[in-house]
């Protein structure tokens, strides 16, 4: 046969990379002795030629099908998920064939076949108006003539009667459709390369109409939503293709069903044959398949088999079940599951079948979906939660003062910010769905409303849904799918743990966060941001008193009231993380974040402190900074106001002593934030060690702690050799390091970042994807120099990038010890790390085999 045409046989030279996955799958079915009709495959190169007008030898193509062929054509791309043109059936129907088939299958059935072919040819090949080619209720000679006349009127030529001409035009139409701009963009959006090829398969028709038992159906052997083994599908007598799946009268179930007749009852031998084929496919194709079949006068034909489309939950369960049944190795099961699928399983999701009335689209900042009544302030969110009413907190942007409201809300929506903004970071930490950067939305505070881009107004109290997985904000409350942490999920992650070669910890700021991290089997806490503890309950008021204290002694007296609260937090957190390491970052944010900025807040603070409003306002103004994120925060506060770090160190060590006496083994790492000079570390280390010695002497306890730094300034990365001489670990905070390396505000960059990415200034948003070339080079320099200063220094990253594939692969390549991400990203990071290790192993094996 022509090299551009391959008759599919068990031994024909074929590959998915040349002919597409459908063609290769059909060959596998033939090798399994399934009754597949005669099929010819056209490779990618041949289809490209057809699109450019160079047709194959049509006589050679039609020859395998006999003198009077009746054919179908289906697309065959490398990945079926990339889509492609729809199948065309009944090619070869013409007046002569109609007359012959009236004698064999009956006038009505033969006419219906011809009508369907004329319709699909007119719409998909001739590109005529679909409204002019509706199928008539009665398939008779008059309606056929009417449709043929309409075709001739629209095209100025009669409907083609030569099967070779019909087939050639179908092939040309499908080839050109694949090469069209819209089709190319659609498949690229699904991950296809720009030059992805299309193969085509030409197959003899199995009619499914005529005397005896005739019909068509589709069967699959697993539920696409749950992943559980279950026979699903429909069968329709006197039908073709996938008609049985439509909302048509007469379609019956496959298995016995109380709701109606079934193929199992009607044709038990045929049903048993289909079940056997399903098991054969599963074991030999190593996948859950959906099989398209036709029955022609009692004889079975298998027309096609495709991978069952599935949601994330089913994807995990199917991969695990195939491995547990010995069909695929565990390593392959790990590689088959997209890490993003795990993220979906951890949260409620909008049912993909639900209709969506879109209000606005923003940046998907924290996955999951939740519905609630609109509230515009943190106080309203807390009040709503107290009433037991779910709410969505809508803010222009959130501040640390909003944390209690974010705890109370079901979801958070902001107009400003990016993926590392305050709302995004806290949302991911809490596991609260969050959409940020919805800049087309506006807030009318005076009237308590939000205004959509299309002008619609939604009042406080109206119900909306925030989908933090897609970035959509939706009217009302659509149906949801619940989170699914089932046995298959846990099994897959345990297999991942056996393979990965880098640690995965969680960022956890409170005992509740720590419990979430423990539930997701994090290896410890890589970042505990202690300042978040100060916003809980009445502590904010005490913190404000400390800020207004005039002397060191006064500050210490106020901090003595915070000490037992912070100690209790640490004690609870250490108890939850028993046997694991906990990295506590000392106080980091600028003090202004704890102070109100609005007039009512200032009046309330003045009343709380019993001070004149003017004095309070002056003090708040005095603490303001032009650029507070580059001002007096982090270690600078610890050196300028050392009482804060002294109190925190005491709380940490006393909590360690308390849990130690209770029999809990805990290893604590104390991290100094925003370091840029070795001397900063020396000063803080001296005070921390002094506090530790005092607590040791007082409690007679052994305190297992290590002191290190958070590398988040470029200078710290460059001077890592000096710093590491006084630090046992270096944890790279990629949020601030990216911000300072680029000179970008992570809260404001969202305003123009999309334009930068679209125009190729940046390949990706550097706050979303770790910048390997710039920020990555600084991290690599810091790691290399840190090892010069201390060969056994422990290296990690703990920014928002930490759970991503790019960051994990970077850390593995540079010998880092662990990554630390938000608790809800821990499962994703565990799987990603395993896949990265497996990919390296596979690459090494391929290299050694060259």
Short mmCIF file of C-alpha atoms in Angstrom, two decimals, residues 271-653:
data_model
loop_
_atom_site.label_atom_id
_atom_site.label_comp_id
_atom_site.label_asym_id
_atom_site.label_seq_id
_atom_site.Cartn_x
_atom_site.Cartn_y
_atom_site.Cartn_z
CA UNK A 271 -23.74 -7.83 26.74
CA UNK A 272 -21.42 -10.55 28.08
CA UNK A 273 -19.19 -10.04 25.05
CA UNK A 274 -18.99 -6.30 25.75
CA UNK A 275 -18.05 -6.93 29.39
CA UNK A 276 -15.30 -9.30 28.29
CA UNK A 277 -13.99 -6.70 25.82
CA UNK A 278 -13.88 -4.14 28.62
CA UNK A 279 -11.71 -6.35 30.79
CA UNK A 280 -9.51 -7.12 27.77
CA UNK A 281 -9.04 -3.39 27.08
CA UNK A 282 -8.27 -2.58 30.71
CA UNK A 283 -5.59 -5.23 31.08
CA UNK A 284 -3.96 -4.84 27.69
CA UNK A 285 -4.40 -1.13 26.99
CA UNK A 286 -3.66 -0.40 30.68
CA UNK A 287 -6.40 2.18 30.87
CA UNK A 288 -10.10 2.66 31.50
CA UNK A 289 -11.66 2.92 28.05
CA UNK A 290 -14.96 4.00 26.57
CA UNK A 291 -15.91 1.67 23.71
CA UNK A 292 -18.14 2.56 20.77
CA UNK A 293 -19.88 -0.48 19.29
CA UNK A 294 -22.41 -1.37 16.60
CA UNK A 295 -24.57 -4.47 16.29
CA UNK A 296 -25.44 -5.45 12.72
CA UNK A 297 -27.92 -8.31 12.39
CA UNK A 298 -26.69 -9.72 15.71
CA UNK A 299 -22.99 -9.36 14.89
CA UNK A 300 -20.79 -7.15 17.06
CA UNK A 301 -18.45 -4.49 15.63
CA UNK A 302 -16.05 -2.44 17.75
CA UNK A 303 -15.62 0.92 16.04
CA UNK A 304 -13.49 2.85 18.47
CA UNK A 305 -12.12 2.98 22.01
CA UNK A 306 -11.04 6.17 23.76
CA UNK A 307 -9.73 6.94 27.22
CA UNK A 308 -12.63 7.70 29.58
CA UNK A 309 -12.86 11.43 30.29
CA UNK A 310 -12.67 11.89 34.06
CA UNK A 311 -12.57 14.49 36.77
CA UNK A 312 -9.76 14.84 39.31
CA UNK A 313 -11.32 12.50 41.85
CA UNK A 314 -11.76 9.72 39.31
CA UNK A 315 -8.28 10.32 37.88
CA UNK A 316 -6.67 9.51 41.24
CA UNK A 317 -8.85 6.50 41.99
CA UNK A 318 -8.40 4.98 38.51
CA UNK A 319 -4.61 5.35 38.60
CA UNK A 320 -4.41 3.75 42.06
CA UNK A 321 -6.80 0.93 41.13
CA UNK A 322 -4.81 0.07 37.99
CA UNK A 323 -1.62 -0.10 40.08
CA UNK A 324 -3.19 -2.12 42.87
CA UNK A 325 -4.48 -4.62 40.30
CA UNK A 326 -0.97 -5.00 38.91
CA UNK A 327 -1.85 -3.52 35.52
CA UNK A 328 0.56 -0.60 35.79
CA UNK A 329 3.48 -0.04 38.20
CA UNK A 330 3.07 2.42 41.07
CA UNK A 331 5.56 4.77 39.46
CA UNK A 332 3.37 5.05 36.40
CA UNK A 333 0.31 5.68 38.56
CA UNK A 334 2.16 8.59 40.15
CA UNK A 335 3.03 10.06 36.76
CA UNK A 336 -0.54 9.76 35.47
CA UNK A 337 -2.06 12.14 38.03
CA UNK A 338 -1.70 15.87 37.50
CA UNK A 339 -0.64 17.53 40.79
CA UNK A 340 -3.28 20.20 40.20
CA UNK A 341 -5.88 17.42 40.43
CA UNK A 342 -4.95 16.91 44.08
CA UNK A 343 -5.45 20.59 44.78
CA UNK A 344 -9.01 20.31 43.48
CA UNK A 345 -9.71 17.33 45.71
CA UNK A 346 -8.77 19.27 48.85
CA UNK A 347 -11.54 21.81 48.36
CA UNK A 348 -15.16 22.04 47.36
CA UNK A 349 -15.51 22.80 43.67
CA UNK A 350 -18.27 24.19 41.50
CA UNK A 351 -19.84 21.26 39.68
CA UNK A 352 -18.44 21.44 36.12
CA UNK A 353 -21.93 20.71 34.79
CA UNK A 354 -23.42 23.74 36.56
CA UNK A 355 -24.44 26.87 34.66
CA UNK A 356 -22.39 29.93 35.61
CA UNK A 357 -23.72 33.51 35.64
CA UNK A 358 -20.38 35.33 35.69
CA UNK A 359 -20.05 38.59 37.61
CA UNK A 360 -16.34 39.18 37.10
CA UNK A 361 -13.11 37.28 36.57
CA UNK A 362 -10.00 37.91 38.66
CA UNK A 363 -6.83 36.05 39.59
CA UNK A 364 -7.29 32.56 41.02
CA UNK A 365 -5.35 32.98 44.27
CA UNK A 366 -6.54 30.21 46.60
CA UNK A 367 -8.30 27.12 45.19
CA UNK A 368 -11.74 25.85 46.01
CA UNK A 369 -15.18 27.40 45.78
CA UNK A 370 -17.57 28.74 48.38
CA UNK A 371 -20.79 30.71 48.43
CA UNK A 372 -22.05 33.26 50.91
CA UNK A 373 -23.67 36.62 51.47
CA UNK A 374 -21.64 39.67 50.51
CA UNK A 375 -20.05 41.55 53.43
CA UNK A 376 -17.80 44.55 53.01
CA UNK A 377 -15.93 44.69 56.33
CA UNK A 378 -14.14 42.21 58.57
CA UNK A 379 -16.49 43.15 61.43
CA UNK A 380 -19.51 42.29 59.28
CA UNK A 381 -17.89 38.97 58.41
CA UNK A 382 -17.47 38.14 62.10
CA UNK A 383 -21.06 39.16 62.82
CA UNK A 384 -22.30 37.03 59.95
CA UNK A 385 -20.35 34.02 61.21
CA UNK A 386 -21.77 34.57 64.70
CA UNK A 387 -25.27 34.33 63.21
CA UNK A 388 -24.31 31.14 61.39
CA UNK A 389 -24.66 32.77 57.97
CA UNK A 390 -21.94 31.97 55.39
CA UNK A 391 -20.43 35.13 53.94
CA UNK A 392 -17.95 36.32 51.31
CA UNK A 393 -15.63 39.13 52.41
CA UNK A 394 -15.27 41.69 49.59
CA UNK A 395 -12.51 44.28 50.02
CA UNK A 396 -10.52 46.60 47.81
CA UNK A 397 -7.50 44.87 49.36
CA UNK A 398 -7.03 43.16 52.71
CA UNK A 399 -4.71 44.18 55.54
CA UNK A 400 -3.60 42.33 58.67
CA UNK A 401 -6.58 43.89 60.45
CA UNK A 402 -8.87 41.84 58.20
CA UNK A 403 -7.50 38.46 59.33
CA UNK A 404 -10.29 37.78 61.80
CA UNK A 405 -12.82 38.59 59.09
CA UNK A 406 -11.02 36.27 56.70
CA UNK A 407 -11.19 33.52 59.31
CA UNK A 408 -14.94 34.09 59.59
CA UNK A 409 -15.64 34.27 55.85
CA UNK A 410 -16.24 31.34 53.51
CA UNK A 411 -14.32 33.11 50.73
CA UNK A 412 -12.48 36.35 49.99
CA UNK A 413 -12.68 38.64 46.95
CA UNK A 414 -10.44 41.68 46.41
CA UNK A 415 -10.19 44.30 43.69
CA UNK A 416 -6.42 44.65 44.00
CA UNK A 417 -3.48 42.31 44.52
CA UNK A 418 -1.75 39.39 42.90
CA UNK A 419 -0.94 35.79 43.81
CA UNK A 420 1.40 36.87 46.61
CA UNK A 421 -0.78 39.67 47.98
CA UNK A 422 -1.90 39.60 51.60
CA UNK A 423 -5.32 38.17 50.73
CA UNK A 424 -3.82 35.45 48.53
CA UNK A 425 -1.20 34.34 51.04
CA UNK A 426 -3.59 34.26 54.00
CA UNK A 427 -6.34 32.66 51.91
CA UNK A 428 -4.09 29.77 50.90
CA UNK A 429 -2.89 29.37 54.47
CA UNK A 430 -6.44 29.19 55.77
CA UNK A 431 -7.68 27.06 52.89
CA UNK A 432 -10.25 29.76 52.10
CA UNK A 433 -11.15 30.21 48.40
CA UNK A 434 -9.85 33.56 47.22
CA UNK A 435 -9.99 35.62 44.04
CA UNK A 436 -7.83 38.76 43.88
CA UNK A 437 -7.12 41.44 41.30
CA UNK A 438 -10.76 41.67 40.14
CA UNK A 439 -10.01 45.21 39.03
CA UNK A 440 -13.14 45.57 36.86
CA UNK A 441 -15.28 45.29 39.98
CA UNK A 442 -15.92 48.39 42.10
CA UNK A 443 -17.28 48.94 45.60
CA UNK A 444 -19.94 51.53 46.44
CA UNK A 445 -19.32 51.76 50.18
CA UNK A 446 -21.87 54.49 50.73
CA UNK A 447 -24.71 52.33 49.46
CA UNK A 448 -23.21 48.97 50.52
CA UNK A 449 -22.99 47.53 47.02
CA UNK A 450 -20.52 46.09 44.56
CA UNK A 451 -20.78 46.98 40.88
CA UNK A 452 -20.01 44.44 38.15
CA UNK A 453 -18.29 45.38 34.86
CA UNK A 454 -21.64 45.08 33.05
CA UNK A 455 -23.27 47.55 35.46
CA UNK A 456 -25.17 45.06 37.58
CA UNK A 457 -25.27 45.95 41.27
CA UNK A 458 -25.13 43.43 44.10
CA UNK A 459 -25.98 44.56 47.60
CA UNK A 460 -24.48 43.44 50.88
CA UNK A 461 -26.44 40.33 51.79
CA UNK A 462 -26.77 39.06 48.21
CA UNK A 463 -25.37 35.56 47.66
CA UNK A 464 -22.38 35.12 45.37
CA UNK A 465 -19.89 32.30 44.79
CA UNK A 466 -16.12 32.73 44.67
CA UNK A 467 -14.32 30.09 42.61
CA UNK A 468 -10.68 30.37 43.61
CA UNK A 469 -9.72 27.58 41.22
CA UNK A 470 -10.78 29.42 38.05
CA UNK A 471 -10.76 33.04 39.27
CA UNK A 472 -14.49 33.43 38.58
CA UNK A 473 -17.08 35.18 40.74
CA UNK A 474 -20.58 33.85 40.09
CA UNK A 475 -24.12 34.95 40.89
CA UNK A 476 -25.90 32.83 43.48
CA UNK A 477 -24.90 29.38 44.65
CA UNK A 478 -24.41 26.74 41.92
CA UNK A 479 -24.23 23.01 42.76
CA UNK A 480 -20.94 21.98 44.38
CA UNK A 481 -18.76 18.86 44.52
CA UNK A 482 -17.44 18.12 48.00
CA UNK A 483 -13.78 17.60 48.86
CA UNK A 484 -12.67 13.98 48.55
CA UNK A 485 -9.73 12.84 50.69
CA UNK A 486 -10.42 9.14 50.20
CA UNK A 487 -8.20 6.09 50.55
CA UNK A 488 -7.01 6.31 46.94
CA UNK A 489 -5.81 9.88 47.58
CA UNK A 490 -3.85 8.81 50.67
CA UNK A 491 -2.44 5.72 48.97
CA UNK A 492 -1.14 7.73 46.03
CA UNK A 493 0.62 10.19 48.33
CA UNK A 494 2.23 7.41 50.37
CA UNK A 495 3.63 6.00 47.12
CA UNK A 496 4.90 9.51 46.32
CA UNK A 497 6.66 9.68 49.69
CA UNK A 498 8.49 6.45 48.89
CA UNK A 499 9.91 8.02 45.73
CA UNK A 500 10.64 11.69 46.40
CA UNK A 501 14.06 12.82 47.56
CA UNK A 502 13.30 16.26 49.02
CA UNK A 503 11.40 17.15 52.17
CA UNK A 504 8.02 18.86 52.16
CA UNK A 505 6.99 21.02 55.10
CA UNK A 506 4.09 23.40 55.63
CA UNK A 507 3.79 27.07 56.39
CA UNK A 508 1.57 27.18 59.50
CA UNK A 509 0.91 30.21 61.67
CA UNK A 510 -1.56 28.90 64.23
CA UNK A 511 -2.42 25.60 65.94
CA UNK A 512 -5.29 25.21 63.48
CA UNK A 513 -2.86 25.58 60.57
CA UNK A 514 -0.52 23.09 62.23
CA UNK A 515 -3.33 20.54 62.53
CA UNK A 516 -4.10 20.95 58.83
CA UNK A 517 -0.42 20.44 58.04
CA UNK A 518 -0.38 17.33 60.21
CA UNK A 519 -3.51 16.01 58.49
CA UNK A 520 -1.79 16.41 55.13
CA UNK A 521 1.29 14.61 56.50
CA UNK A 522 3.75 17.48 56.19
CA UNK A 523 7.19 16.59 57.54
CA UNK A 524 7.16 19.60 59.82
CA UNK A 525 6.57 23.33 59.77
CA UNK A 526 8.99 25.27 57.60
CA UNK A 527 7.57 28.71 58.38
CA UNK A 528 5.49 29.87 61.33
CA UNK A 529 4.76 33.58 60.92
CA UNK A 530 4.31 34.56 64.56
CA UNK A 531 2.87 38.01 63.87
CA UNK A 532 -0.42 36.43 62.80
CA UNK A 533 -0.89 35.29 66.38
CA UNK A 534 -1.03 38.93 67.48
CA UNK A 535 -4.21 39.59 65.50
CA UNK A 536 -6.20 36.94 67.38
CA UNK A 537 -8.83 37.97 69.93
CA UNK A 538 -7.82 40.73 72.37
CA UNK A 539 -4.14 40.54 71.50
CA UNK A 540 -4.39 43.31 68.91
CA UNK A 541 -5.29 45.76 71.65
CA UNK A 542 -2.34 44.68 73.82
CA UNK A 543 -0.03 44.95 70.81
CA UNK A 544 -1.22 48.52 70.24
CA UNK A 545 -0.51 49.35 73.86
CA UNK A 546 3.05 48.10 73.39
CA UNK A 547 3.48 50.29 70.31
CA UNK A 548 2.39 53.35 72.29
CA UNK A 549 4.63 52.55 75.27
CA UNK A 550 7.18 55.31 75.91
CA UNK A 551 10.06 53.31 77.40
CA UNK A 552 11.70 49.92 77.27
CA UNK A 553 10.33 49.03 80.69
CA UNK A 554 6.81 50.02 79.65
CA UNK A 555 7.08 47.93 76.48
CA UNK A 556 8.33 44.98 78.48
CA UNK A 557 5.44 45.31 80.95
CA UNK A 558 2.91 45.16 78.09
CA UNK A 559 4.73 42.31 76.38
CA UNK A 560 4.61 40.37 79.66
CA UNK A 561 0.84 40.24 79.12
CA UNK A 562 1.36 38.84 75.61
CA UNK A 563 3.93 36.28 76.79
CA UNK A 564 1.50 33.67 78.23
CA UNK A 565 -0.73 33.98 75.16
CA UNK A 566 2.14 33.40 72.76
CA UNK A 567 3.55 30.62 74.94
CA UNK A 568 0.17 28.87 74.88
CA UNK A 569 0.08 29.14 71.10
CA UNK A 570 3.54 27.62 70.76
CA UNK A 571 2.74 24.91 73.28
CA UNK A 572 -0.38 23.90 71.32
CA UNK A 573 1.49 24.04 68.03
CA UNK A 574 4.42 21.98 69.35
CA UNK A 575 2.04 19.41 70.77
CA UNK A 576 0.34 18.98 67.41
CA UNK A 577 3.67 18.67 65.59
CA UNK A 578 5.15 16.20 68.11
CA UNK A 579 8.18 14.40 66.71
CA UNK A 580 8.64 16.87 63.87
CA UNK A 581 10.58 20.08 63.31
CA UNK A 582 8.99 23.51 63.66
CA UNK A 583 10.62 26.63 62.18
CA UNK A 584 9.41 29.77 63.98
CA UNK A 585 10.02 33.10 62.26
CA UNK A 586 10.41 35.95 64.68
CA UNK A 587 8.26 39.06 64.37
CA UNK A 588 8.45 40.54 60.84
CA UNK A 589 5.87 43.19 59.80
CA UNK A 590 6.16 46.96 60.29
CA UNK A 591 4.29 48.23 63.34
CA UNK A 592 1.89 50.37 61.32
CA UNK A 593 0.05 47.20 60.24
CA UNK A 594 -1.29 46.88 63.78
CA UNK A 595 -2.68 50.42 63.83
CA UNK A 596 -5.97 51.68 62.39
CA UNK A 597 -5.99 53.98 59.39
CA UNK A 598 -9.59 55.19 59.39
CA UNK A 599 -11.09 57.87 61.63
CA UNK A 600 -13.42 55.54 63.51
CA UNK A 601 -10.55 53.16 64.22
CA UNK A 602 -8.41 56.02 65.54
CA UNK A 603 -11.25 57.16 67.83
CA UNK A 604 -11.70 53.62 69.14
CA UNK A 605 -7.96 53.34 69.82
CA UNK A 606 -7.88 56.68 71.62
CA UNK A 607 -10.73 55.49 73.83
CA UNK A 608 -8.97 52.17 74.52
CA UNK A 609 -5.70 53.89 75.49
CA UNK A 610 -7.39 56.76 77.32
CA UNK A 611 -5.39 59.23 75.25
CA UNK A 612 -6.43 62.35 73.34
CA UNK A 613 -7.32 61.63 69.73
CA UNK A 614 -4.72 64.16 68.59
CA UNK A 615 -1.96 62.29 70.43
CA UNK A 616 -3.03 58.98 68.91
CA UNK A 617 -3.18 60.49 65.44
CA UNK A 618 0.26 62.06 65.86
CA UNK A 619 1.74 58.75 67.04
CA UNK A 620 0.24 56.84 64.10
CA UNK A 621 1.53 59.49 61.70
CA UNK A 622 4.99 59.29 63.28
CA UNK A 623 5.10 55.53 62.67
CA UNK A 624 4.08 55.84 59.03
CA UNK A 625 6.73 55.18 56.41
CA UNK A 626 6.96 56.01 52.71
CA UNK A 627 7.73 52.39 51.93
CA UNK A 628 7.01 50.33 55.04
CA UNK A 629 7.88 47.00 53.41
CA UNK A 630 11.43 48.33 53.07
CA UNK A 631 11.39 50.14 56.38
CA UNK A 632 11.60 49.19 60.04
CA UNK A 633 10.45 45.61 59.99
CA UNK A 634 11.91 42.16 60.56
CA UNK A 635 15.31 42.02 62.20
CA UNK A 636 15.45 45.83 62.20
CA UNK A 637 12.58 45.89 64.68
CA UNK A 638 14.26 43.12 66.66
CA UNK A 639 17.39 45.24 67.03
CA UNK A 640 15.66 48.61 67.53
CA UNK A 641 13.00 47.20 69.92
CA UNK A 642 14.69 44.05 71.29
CA UNK A 643 11.98 43.45 73.88
CA UNK A 644 9.73 41.93 71.17
CA UNK A 645 12.23 39.22 70.19
CA UNK A 646 13.14 38.61 73.87
CA UNK A 647 9.48 37.92 74.66
CA UNK A 648 9.06 35.65 71.65
CA UNK A 649 12.20 33.67 72.44
CA UNK A 650 11.07 33.23 76.03
CA UNK A 651 7.62 32.04 74.87
CA UNK A 652 9.23 29.54 72.48
CA UNK A 653 11.63 28.09 75.05
#
